[in-house]
CSV table of C-alpha atoms in Angstrom, one decimal:
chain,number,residue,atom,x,y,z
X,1,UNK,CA,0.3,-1.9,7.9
X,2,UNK,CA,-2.2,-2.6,10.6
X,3,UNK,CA,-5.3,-1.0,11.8
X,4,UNK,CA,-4.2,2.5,13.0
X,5,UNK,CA,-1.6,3.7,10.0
X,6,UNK,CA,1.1,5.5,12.2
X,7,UNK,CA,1.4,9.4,12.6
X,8,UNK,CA,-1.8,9.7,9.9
X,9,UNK,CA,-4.7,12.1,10.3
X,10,UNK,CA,-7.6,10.5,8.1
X,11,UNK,CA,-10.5,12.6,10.3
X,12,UNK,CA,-11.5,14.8,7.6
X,13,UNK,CA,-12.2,11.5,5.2
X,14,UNK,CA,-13.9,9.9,8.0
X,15,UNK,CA,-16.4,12.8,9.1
X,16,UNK,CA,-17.1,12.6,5.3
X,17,UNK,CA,-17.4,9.2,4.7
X,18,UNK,CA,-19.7,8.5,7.6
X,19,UNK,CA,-22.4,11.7,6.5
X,20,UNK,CA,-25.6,10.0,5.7
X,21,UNK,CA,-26.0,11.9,2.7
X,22,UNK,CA,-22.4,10.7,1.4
X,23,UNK,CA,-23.8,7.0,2.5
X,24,UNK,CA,-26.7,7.1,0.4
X,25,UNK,CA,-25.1,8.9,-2.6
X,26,UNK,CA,-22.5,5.7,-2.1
X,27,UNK,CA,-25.6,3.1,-2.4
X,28,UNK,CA,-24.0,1.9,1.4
X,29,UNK,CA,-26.5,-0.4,3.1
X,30,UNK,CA,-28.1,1.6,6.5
X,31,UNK,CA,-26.9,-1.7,8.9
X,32,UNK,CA,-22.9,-1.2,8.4
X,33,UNK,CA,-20.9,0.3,11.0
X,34,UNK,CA,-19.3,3.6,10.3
X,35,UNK,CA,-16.1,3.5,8.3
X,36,UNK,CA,-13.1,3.5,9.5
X,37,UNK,CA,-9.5,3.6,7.8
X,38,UNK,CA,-8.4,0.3,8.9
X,39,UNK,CA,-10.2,-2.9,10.4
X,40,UNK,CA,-9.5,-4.2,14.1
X,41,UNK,CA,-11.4,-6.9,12.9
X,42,UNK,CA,-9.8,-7.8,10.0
X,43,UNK,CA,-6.1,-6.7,11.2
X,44,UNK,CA,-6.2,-8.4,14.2
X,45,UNK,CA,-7.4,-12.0,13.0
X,46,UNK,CA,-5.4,-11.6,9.7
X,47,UNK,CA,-3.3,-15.1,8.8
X,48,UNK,CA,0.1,-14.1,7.1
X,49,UNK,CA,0.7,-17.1,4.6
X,50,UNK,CA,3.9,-15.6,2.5
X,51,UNK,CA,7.3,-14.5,3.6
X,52,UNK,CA,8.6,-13.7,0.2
X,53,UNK,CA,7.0,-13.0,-2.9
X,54,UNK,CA,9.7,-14.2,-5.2
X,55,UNK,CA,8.1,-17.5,-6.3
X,56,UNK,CA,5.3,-15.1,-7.2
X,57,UNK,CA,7.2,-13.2,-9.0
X,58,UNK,CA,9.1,-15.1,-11.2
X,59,UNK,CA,6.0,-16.9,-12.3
X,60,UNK,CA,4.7,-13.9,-13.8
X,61,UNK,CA,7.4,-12.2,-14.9
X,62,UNK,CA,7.8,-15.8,-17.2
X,63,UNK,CA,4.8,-15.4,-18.5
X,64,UNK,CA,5.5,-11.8,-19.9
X,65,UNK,CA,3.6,-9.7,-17.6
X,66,UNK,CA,5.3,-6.1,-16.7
X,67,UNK,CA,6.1,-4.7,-13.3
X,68,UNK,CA,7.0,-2.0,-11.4
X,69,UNK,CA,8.2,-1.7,-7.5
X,70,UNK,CA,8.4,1.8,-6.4
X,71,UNK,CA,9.3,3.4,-2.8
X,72,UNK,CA,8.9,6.4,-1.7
X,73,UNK,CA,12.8,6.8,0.0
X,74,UNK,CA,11.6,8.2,3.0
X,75,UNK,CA,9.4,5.6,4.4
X,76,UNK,CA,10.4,3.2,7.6
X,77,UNK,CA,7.5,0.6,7.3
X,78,UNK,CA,8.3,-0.9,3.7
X,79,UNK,CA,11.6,1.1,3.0
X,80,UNK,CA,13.2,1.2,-0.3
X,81,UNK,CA,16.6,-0.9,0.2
X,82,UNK,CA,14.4,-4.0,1.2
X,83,UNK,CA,12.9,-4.2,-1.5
X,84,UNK,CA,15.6,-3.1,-4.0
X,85,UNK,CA,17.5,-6.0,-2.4
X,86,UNK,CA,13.8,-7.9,-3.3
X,87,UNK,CA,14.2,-7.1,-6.5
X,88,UNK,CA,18.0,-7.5,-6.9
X,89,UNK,CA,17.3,-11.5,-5.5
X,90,UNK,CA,15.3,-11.9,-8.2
X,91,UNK,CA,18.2,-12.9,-10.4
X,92,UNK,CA,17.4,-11.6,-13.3
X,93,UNK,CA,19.8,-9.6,-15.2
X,94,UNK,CA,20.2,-5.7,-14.9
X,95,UNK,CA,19.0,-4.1,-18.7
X,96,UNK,CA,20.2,-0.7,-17.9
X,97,UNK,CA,22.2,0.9,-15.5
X,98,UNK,CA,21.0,2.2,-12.3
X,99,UNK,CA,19.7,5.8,-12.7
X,100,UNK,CA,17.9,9.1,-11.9
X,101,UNK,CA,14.8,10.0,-13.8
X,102,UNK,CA,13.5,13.9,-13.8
X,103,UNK,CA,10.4,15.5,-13.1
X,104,UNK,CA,9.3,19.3,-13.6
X,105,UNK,CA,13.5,19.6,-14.7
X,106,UNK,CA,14.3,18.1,-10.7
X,107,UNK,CA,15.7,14.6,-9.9
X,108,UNK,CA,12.8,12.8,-9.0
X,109,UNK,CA,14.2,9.6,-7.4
X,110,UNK,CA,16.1,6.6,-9.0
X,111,UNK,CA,15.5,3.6,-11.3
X,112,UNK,CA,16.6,0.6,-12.9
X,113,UNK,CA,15.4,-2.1,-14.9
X,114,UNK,CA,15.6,-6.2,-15.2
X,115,UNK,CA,13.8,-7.2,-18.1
X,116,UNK,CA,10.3,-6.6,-17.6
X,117,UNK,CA,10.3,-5.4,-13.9
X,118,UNK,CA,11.3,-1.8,-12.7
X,119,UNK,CA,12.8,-1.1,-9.4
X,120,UNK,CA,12.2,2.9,-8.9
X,121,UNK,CA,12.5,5.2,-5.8
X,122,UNK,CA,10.6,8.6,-5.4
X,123,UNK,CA,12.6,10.6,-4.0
X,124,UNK,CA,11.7,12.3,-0.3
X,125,UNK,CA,8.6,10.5,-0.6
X,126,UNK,CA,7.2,8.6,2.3
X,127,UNK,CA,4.9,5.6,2.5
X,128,UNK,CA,1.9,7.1,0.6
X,129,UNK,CA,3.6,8.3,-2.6
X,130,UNK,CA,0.7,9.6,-4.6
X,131,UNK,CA,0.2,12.0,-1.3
X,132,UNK,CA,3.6,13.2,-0.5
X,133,UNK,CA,4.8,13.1,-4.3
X,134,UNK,CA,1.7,13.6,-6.5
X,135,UNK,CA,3.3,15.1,-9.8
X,136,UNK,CA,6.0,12.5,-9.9
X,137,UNK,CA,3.6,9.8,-8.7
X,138,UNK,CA,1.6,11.0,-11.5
X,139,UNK,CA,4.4,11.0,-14.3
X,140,UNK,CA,5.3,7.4,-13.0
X,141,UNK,CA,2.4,5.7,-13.1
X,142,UNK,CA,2.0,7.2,-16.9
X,143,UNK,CA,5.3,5.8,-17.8
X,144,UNK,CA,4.5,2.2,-16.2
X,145,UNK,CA,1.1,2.1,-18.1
X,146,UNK,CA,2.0,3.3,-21.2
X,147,UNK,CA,5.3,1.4,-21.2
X,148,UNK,CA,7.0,4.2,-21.9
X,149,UNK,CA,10.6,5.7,-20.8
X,150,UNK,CA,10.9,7.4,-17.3
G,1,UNK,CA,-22.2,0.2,-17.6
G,2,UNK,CA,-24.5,-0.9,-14.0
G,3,UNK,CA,-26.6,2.0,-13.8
G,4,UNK,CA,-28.0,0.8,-10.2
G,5,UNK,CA,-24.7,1.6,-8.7
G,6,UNK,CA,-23.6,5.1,-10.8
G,7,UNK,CA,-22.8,7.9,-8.6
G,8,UNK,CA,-24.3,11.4,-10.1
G,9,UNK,CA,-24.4,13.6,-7.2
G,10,UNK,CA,-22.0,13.7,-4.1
G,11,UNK,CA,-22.5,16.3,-0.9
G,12,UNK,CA,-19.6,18.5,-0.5
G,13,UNK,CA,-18.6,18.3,-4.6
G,14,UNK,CA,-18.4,22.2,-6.2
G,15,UNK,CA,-17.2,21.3,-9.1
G,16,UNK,CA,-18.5,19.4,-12.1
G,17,UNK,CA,-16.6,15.9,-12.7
G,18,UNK,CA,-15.8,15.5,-16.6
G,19,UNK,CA,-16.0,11.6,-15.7
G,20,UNK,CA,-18.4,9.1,-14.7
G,21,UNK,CA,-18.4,7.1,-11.6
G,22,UNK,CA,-20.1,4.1,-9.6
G,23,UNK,CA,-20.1,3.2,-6.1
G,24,UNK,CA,-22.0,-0.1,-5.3
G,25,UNK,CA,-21.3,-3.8,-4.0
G,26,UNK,CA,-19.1,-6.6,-6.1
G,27,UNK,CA,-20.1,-10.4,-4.6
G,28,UNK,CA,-16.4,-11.8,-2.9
G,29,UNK,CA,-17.5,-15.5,-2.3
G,30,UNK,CA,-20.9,-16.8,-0.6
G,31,UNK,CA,-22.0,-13.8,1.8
G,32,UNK,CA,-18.5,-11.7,1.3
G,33,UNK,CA,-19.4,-8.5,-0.8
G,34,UNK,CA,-16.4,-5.8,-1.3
G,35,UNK,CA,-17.1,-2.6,-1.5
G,36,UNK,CA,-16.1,-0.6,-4.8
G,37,UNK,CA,-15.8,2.8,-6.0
G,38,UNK,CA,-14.9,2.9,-10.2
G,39,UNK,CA,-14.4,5.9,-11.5
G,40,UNK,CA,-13.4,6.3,-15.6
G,41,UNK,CA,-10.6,8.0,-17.5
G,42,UNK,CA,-10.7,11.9,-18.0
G,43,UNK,CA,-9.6,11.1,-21.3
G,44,UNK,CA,-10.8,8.3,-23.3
G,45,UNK,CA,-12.2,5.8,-21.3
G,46,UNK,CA,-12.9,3.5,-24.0
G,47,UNK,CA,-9.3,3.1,-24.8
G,48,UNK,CA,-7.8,4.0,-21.6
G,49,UNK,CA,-5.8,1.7,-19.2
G,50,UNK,CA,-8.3,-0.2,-16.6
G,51,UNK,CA,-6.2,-0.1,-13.3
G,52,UNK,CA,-7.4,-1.9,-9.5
G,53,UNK,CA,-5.9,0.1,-6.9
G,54,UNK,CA,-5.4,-1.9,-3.1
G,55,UNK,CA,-4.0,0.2,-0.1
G,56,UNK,CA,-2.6,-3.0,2.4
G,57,UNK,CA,-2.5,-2.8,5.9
G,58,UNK,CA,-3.9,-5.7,6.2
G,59,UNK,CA,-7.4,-4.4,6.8
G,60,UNK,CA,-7.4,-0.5,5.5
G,61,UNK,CA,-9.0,1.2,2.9
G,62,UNK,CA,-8.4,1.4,-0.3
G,63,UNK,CA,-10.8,4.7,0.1
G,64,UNK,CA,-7.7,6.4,1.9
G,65,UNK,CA,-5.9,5.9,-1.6
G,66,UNK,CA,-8.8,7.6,-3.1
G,67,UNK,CA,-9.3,10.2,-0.8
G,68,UNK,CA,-6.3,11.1,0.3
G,69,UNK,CA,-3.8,10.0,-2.4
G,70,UNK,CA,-4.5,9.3,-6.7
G,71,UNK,CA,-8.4,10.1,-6.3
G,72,UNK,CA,-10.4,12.2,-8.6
G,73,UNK,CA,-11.2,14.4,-5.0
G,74,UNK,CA,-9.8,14.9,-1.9
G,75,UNK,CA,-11.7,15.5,1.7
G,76,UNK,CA,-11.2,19.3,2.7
G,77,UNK,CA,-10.1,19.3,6.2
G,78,UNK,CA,-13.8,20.6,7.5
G,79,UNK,CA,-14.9,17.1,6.6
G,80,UNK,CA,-17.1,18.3,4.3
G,81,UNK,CA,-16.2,19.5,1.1
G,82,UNK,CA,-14.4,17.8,-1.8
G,83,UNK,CA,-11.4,19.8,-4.2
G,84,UNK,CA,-9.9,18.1,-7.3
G,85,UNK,CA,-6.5,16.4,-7.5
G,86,UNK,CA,-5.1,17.7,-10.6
G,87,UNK,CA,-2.5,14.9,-10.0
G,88,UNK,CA,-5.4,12.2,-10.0
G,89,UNK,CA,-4.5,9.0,-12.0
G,90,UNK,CA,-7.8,9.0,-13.3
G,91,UNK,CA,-6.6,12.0,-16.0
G,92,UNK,CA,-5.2,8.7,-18.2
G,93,UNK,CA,-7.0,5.6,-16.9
G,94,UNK,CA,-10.2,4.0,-15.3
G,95,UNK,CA,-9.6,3.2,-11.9
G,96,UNK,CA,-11.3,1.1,-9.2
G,97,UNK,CA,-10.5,1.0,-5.7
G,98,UNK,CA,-11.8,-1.9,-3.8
G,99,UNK,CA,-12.4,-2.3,-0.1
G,100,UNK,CA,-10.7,-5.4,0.7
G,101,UNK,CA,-11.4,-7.8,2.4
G,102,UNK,CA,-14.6,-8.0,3.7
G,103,UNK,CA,-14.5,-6.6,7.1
G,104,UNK,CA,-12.7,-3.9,5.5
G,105,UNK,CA,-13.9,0.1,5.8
G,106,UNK,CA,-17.8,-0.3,4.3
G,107,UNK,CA,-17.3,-3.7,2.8
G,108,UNK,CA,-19.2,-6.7,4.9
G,109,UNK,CA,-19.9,-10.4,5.6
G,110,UNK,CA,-23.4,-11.3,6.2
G,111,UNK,CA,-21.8,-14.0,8.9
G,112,UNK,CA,-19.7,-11.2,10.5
G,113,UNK,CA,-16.2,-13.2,10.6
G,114,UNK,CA,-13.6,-11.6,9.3
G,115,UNK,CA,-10.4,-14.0,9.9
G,116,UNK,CA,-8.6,-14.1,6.5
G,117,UNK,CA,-5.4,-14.7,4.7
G,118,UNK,CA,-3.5,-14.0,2.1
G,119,UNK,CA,-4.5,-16.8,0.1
G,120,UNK,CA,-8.7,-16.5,0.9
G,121,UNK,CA,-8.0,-12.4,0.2
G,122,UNK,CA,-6.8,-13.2,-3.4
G,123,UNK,CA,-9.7,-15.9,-4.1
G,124,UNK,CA,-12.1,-13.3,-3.0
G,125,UNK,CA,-10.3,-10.4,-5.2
G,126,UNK,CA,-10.3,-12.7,-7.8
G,127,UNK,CA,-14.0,-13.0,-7.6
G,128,UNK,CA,-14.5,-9.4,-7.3
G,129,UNK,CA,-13.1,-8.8,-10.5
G,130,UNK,CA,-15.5,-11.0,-12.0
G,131,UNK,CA,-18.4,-9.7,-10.7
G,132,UNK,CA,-16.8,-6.1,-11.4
G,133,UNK,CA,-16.6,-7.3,-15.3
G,134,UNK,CA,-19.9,-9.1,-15.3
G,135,UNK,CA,-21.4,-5.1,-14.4
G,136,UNK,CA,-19.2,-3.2,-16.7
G,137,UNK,CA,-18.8,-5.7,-19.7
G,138,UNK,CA,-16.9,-3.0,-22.1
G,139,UNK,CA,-14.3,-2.7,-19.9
G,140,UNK,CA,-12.8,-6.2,-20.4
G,141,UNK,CA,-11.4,-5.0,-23.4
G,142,UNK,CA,-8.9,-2.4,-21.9
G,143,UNK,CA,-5.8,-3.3,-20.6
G,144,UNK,CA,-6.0,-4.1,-17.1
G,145,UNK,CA,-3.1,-3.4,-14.6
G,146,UNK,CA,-3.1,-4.4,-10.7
G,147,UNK,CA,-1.7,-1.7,-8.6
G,148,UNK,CA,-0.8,-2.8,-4.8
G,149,UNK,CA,0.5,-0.1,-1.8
G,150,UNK,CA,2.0,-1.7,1.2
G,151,UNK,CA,0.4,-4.8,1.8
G,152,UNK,CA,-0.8,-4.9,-1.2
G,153,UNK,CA,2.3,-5.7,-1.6
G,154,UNK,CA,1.2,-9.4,-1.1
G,155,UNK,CA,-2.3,-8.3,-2.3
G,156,UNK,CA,-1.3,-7.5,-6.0
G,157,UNK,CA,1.0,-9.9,-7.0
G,158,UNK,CA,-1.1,-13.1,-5.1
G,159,UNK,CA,-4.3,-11.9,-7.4
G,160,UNK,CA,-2.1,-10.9,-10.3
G,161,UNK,CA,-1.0,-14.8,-9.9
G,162,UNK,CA,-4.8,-15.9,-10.4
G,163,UNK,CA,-5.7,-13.1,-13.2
G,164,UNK,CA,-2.9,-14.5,-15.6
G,165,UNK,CA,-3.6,-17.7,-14.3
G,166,UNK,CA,-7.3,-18.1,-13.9
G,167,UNK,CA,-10.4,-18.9,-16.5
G,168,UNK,CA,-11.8,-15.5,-16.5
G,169,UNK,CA,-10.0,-13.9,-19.7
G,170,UNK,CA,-8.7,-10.0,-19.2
G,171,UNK,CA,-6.7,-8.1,-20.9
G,172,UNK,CA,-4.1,-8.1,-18.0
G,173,UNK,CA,-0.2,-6.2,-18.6
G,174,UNK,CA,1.3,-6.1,-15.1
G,175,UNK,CA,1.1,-5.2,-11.9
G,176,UNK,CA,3.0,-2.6,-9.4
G,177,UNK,CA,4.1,-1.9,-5.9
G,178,UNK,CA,4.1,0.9,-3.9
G,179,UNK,CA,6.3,0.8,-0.8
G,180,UNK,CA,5.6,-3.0,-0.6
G,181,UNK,CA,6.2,-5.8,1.5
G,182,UNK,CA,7.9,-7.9,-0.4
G,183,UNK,CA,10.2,-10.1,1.6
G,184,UNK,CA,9.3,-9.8,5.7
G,185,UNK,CA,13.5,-10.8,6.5
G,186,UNK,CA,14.9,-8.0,3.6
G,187,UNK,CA,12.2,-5.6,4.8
G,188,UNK,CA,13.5,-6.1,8.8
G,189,UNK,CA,16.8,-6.7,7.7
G,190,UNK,CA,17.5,-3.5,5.5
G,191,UNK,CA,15.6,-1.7,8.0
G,192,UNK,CA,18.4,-1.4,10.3
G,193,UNK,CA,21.0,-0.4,7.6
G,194,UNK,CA,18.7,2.6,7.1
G,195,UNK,CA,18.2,3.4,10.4
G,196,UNK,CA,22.2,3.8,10.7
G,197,UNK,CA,23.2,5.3,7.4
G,198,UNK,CA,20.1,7.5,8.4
G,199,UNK,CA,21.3,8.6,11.8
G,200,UNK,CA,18.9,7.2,13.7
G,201,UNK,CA,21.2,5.3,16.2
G,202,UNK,CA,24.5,6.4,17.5
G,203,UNK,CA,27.8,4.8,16.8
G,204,UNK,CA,27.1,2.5,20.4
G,205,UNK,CA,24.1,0.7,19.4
G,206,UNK,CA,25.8,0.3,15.9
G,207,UNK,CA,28.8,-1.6,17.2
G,208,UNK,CA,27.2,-3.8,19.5
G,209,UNK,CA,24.2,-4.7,16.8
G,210,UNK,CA,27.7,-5.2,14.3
G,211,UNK,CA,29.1,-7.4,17.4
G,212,UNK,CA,26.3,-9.6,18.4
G,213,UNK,CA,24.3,-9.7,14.9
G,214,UNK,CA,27.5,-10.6,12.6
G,215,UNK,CA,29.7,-12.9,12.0
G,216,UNK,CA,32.6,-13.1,9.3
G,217,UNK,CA,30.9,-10.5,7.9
G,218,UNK,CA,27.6,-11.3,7.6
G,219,UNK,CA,25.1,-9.6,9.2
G,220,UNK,CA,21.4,-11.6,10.9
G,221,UNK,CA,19.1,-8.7,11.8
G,222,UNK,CA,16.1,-10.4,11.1
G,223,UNK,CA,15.8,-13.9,13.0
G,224,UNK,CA,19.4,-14.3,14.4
G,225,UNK,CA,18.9,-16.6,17.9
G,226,UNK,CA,21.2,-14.9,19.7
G,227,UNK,CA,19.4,-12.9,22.9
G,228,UNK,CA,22.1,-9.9,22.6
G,229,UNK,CA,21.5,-9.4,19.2
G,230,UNK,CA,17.6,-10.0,19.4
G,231,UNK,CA,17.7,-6.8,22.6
G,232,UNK,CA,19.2,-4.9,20.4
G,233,UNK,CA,17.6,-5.2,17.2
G,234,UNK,CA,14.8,-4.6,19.6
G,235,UNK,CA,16.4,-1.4,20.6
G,236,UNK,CA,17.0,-0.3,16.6
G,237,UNK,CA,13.2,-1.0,16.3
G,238,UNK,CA,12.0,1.1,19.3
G,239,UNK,CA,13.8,3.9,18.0
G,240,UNK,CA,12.5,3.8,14.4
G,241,UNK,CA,8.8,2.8,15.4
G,242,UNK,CA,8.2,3.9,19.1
G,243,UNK,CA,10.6,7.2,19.8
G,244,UNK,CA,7.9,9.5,18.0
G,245,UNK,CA,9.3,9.6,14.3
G,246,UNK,CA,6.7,9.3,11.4
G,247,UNK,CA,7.7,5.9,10.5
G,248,UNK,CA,5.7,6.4,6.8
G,249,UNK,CA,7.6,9.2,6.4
G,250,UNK,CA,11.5,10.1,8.2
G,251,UNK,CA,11.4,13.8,7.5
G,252,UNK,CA,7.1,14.7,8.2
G,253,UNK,CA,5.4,15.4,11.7
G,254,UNK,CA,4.2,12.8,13.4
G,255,UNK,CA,0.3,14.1,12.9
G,256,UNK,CA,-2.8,12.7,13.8
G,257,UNK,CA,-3.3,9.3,16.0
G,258,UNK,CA,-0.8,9.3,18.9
G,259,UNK,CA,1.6,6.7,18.5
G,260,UNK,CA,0.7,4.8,21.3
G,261,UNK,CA,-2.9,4.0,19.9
G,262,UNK,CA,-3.3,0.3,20.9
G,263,UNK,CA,-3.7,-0.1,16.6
G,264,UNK,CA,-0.6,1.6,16.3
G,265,UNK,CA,1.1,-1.0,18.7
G,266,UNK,CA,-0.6,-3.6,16.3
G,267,UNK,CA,0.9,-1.5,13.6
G,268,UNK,CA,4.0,-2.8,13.4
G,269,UNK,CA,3.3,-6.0,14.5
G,270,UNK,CA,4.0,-7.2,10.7
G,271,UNK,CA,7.3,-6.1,10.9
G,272,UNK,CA,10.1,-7.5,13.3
G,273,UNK,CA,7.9,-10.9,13.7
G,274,UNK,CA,10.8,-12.7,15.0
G,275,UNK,CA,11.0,-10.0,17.8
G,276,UNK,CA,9.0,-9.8,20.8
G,277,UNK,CA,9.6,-6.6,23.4
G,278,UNK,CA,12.3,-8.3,25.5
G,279,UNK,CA,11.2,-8.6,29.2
G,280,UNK,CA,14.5,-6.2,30.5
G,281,UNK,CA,14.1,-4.0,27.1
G,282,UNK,CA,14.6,-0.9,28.9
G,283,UNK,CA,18.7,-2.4,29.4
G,284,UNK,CA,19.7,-1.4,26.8
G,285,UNK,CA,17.5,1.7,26.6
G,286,UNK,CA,18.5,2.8,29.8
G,287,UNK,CA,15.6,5.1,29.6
G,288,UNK,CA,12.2,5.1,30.2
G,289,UNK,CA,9.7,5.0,27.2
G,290,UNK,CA,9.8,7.9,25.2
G,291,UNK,CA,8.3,11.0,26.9
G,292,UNK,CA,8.1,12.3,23.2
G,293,UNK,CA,4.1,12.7,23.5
């Protein structure tokens, strides 16, 4: 969210990233800029056109496609009970109850399902899941690509 | 596979990838080219998962998701050197992170203007993906899923949209959503529940958002009209986003950029839309601003 991410240190993959050698190993053209981890250009002329996704939604959840919306339950910016209550307005009927699923024999966080789409928490997790929670990030995404059980 | 673009030797890497991986340029729309980084499956890439991975923002780098969260590598603090992620979600599929849109970390415009949208960002994912599959034919066969953090939160599900929608034919399952904006008035309005049940605010600044916010027992915290209520949802917001807390992450240091980086002000500026620092917002503060430096 926006072109400095709050409270995150991204110098080391920035002194890297800008390295000539790292450049040319990337095929990066010689006249860009040096890289940064977000855009003032692009944040700051950005056009929001969507207050909800629900419309969004629905139309591909009809058409069979699976999905998965996952929080890490510590985060402030896009925090978990907004969009469980997303996912909730959805309308579409609970198919099973709402419940913990374990990692490494721990309660990892929280689930439930509506058909094809998952609601799922990670628990203590902030914003950047795979970062703060990278062997249950790791076991979810497995379970979400492989349709299997959490 | 593109050979032009594949990636064989990278400064700072000790260790011998058991993967393949390409780094090159995917054509966005006339003069828009996105930068991409596709690295394959640990296991069987053949038969593994495909998977687009798009950090939000809008306007950061999907390379931060590489780099510093499901990557194959991760940036040693010197700056320098690479070490493995034994978590990386490359162990079980093929993933490509995308710089998107143009404008964005080493992706480009050859007319330099980078004022998007959401609609324009999907069209030019959407073409992305085609060039992507026009360089790696074999991969059209593998299931293809379309993962989106924050504001890719909009991102995934506006391209998914056009994927299952669209001409090009891909094997396409679903999409996901990491910490996602899904709704701007749950995200703002939820926020300040969690604030409270989080102990964030004291039992003042609860009763008098309860008194001015609700009615009959519904609660407006995210475009109510009254001036009361709009101070102090103000006030709820200053404490979550400007007091010093991590607001990625409640219980983590606050590390790195100081808060008060002009693009952290602008940080936030997607959240709370509706609500504009109030002229008199240190009345209800009754402070100064946060000496938390």
């Amino acid at each position: 969210l926006g072109e400095v991410p709050p409270c995150i240190n991204s110098t080391a993959q920035m002194n890297w990233l800008n390295r000539g050698d790292v450049r040319k190993a990337l095929h990066i053209p010689d006249m860009l800029p040096p890289w940064d981890i977000c855009s003032d250009d692009v944040g700051g002329n950005y056009t929001t056109q969507y207050q909800t996704m629900k419309d969004v939604y629905l139309k591909l959840l009809s058409m069979g496609l699976r999905a998965l919306v996952y929080n890490g339950d510590t985060d402030m910016a896009c925090n978990f009970l907004g969009d469980q209550w997303f996912v909730e307005d959805l309308g579409i009927k609970a198919t099973t109850k709402y419940q913990s699923w374990i990692h490494d024999d721990q309660i990892a966080g929280f689930y439930q399902q509506y058909g094809n789409i998952t609601f799922l928490t990670v628990k203590g997790a902030g914003h950047m899941v795979p970062q703060w929670a990278p062997g249950p990030a790791f076991h979810m995404f497995q379970s979400f690509i492989t349709n299997g059980p959490y | 596979q593109y050979v032009p673009d594949e990636t064989t030797h990278l400064p700072g890497m000790m260790f011998k990838p058991n993967y393949r991986q390409w780094s090159g340029y995917l054509r966005a729309g006339p003069g828009r080219f996105l930068h991409y980084w596709f690295v394959t499956s640990q296991s069987d890439p053949l038969k593994d998962p495909l998977v687009l991975w798009l950090n939000g923002g809008p306007g950061c780098s999907s390379l931060d998701g590489f780099l510093s969260e499901n990557g194959p590598f991760h940036v040693n603090d010197n700056g320098a050197t690479l070490y493995e992620n034994k978590f990386s979600w490359n162990k079980i599929a093929n993933v490509l992170y995308l710089e998107s849109p143009a404008g964005v970390g080493y992706s480009y415009s050859d007319d330099l203007n980078y004022k998007t949208n959401d609609n324009q960002v999907a069209a030019d994912n959407y073409a992305a993906l085609q060039s992507f599959f026009n360089k790696f034919p074999n991969f059209t066969q593998n299931e293809f899923f379309i993962f989106g953090e924050s504001y890719g939160g909009i991102y995934a599900p506006t391209l998914s949209l056009l994927v299952a929608t669209g001409p090009a034919k891909f094997n396409f399952k679903g999409f996901a959503v990491g910490n996602g904006i899904s709704s701007f008035a749950l995200n703002d309005q939820t926020l300040i529940y969690f604030g409270y049940y989080h102990g964030l605010f004291g039992e003042d600044l609860w009763h008098d958002l309860n008194k001015n916010c609700c009615e009959k027992g519904t609660c407006n915290f995210y475009n109510s009209t009254s001036e009361d209520c709009k101070e102090l949802v103000y006030e709820a917001f200053d404490t979550v986003y400007e007091s010093g807390l991590n607001a990625y992450a409640l219980y983590l240091d606050c590390e790195g950029h100081s808060r008060f980086h002009r693009g952290y002000e602008r940080t936030m500026t997607h959240l709370f839309k509706n609500y504009r620092k109030p002229q008199q917002s240190h009345k209800f503060l009754n402070r100064g601003p946060s000496s938390v430096s």
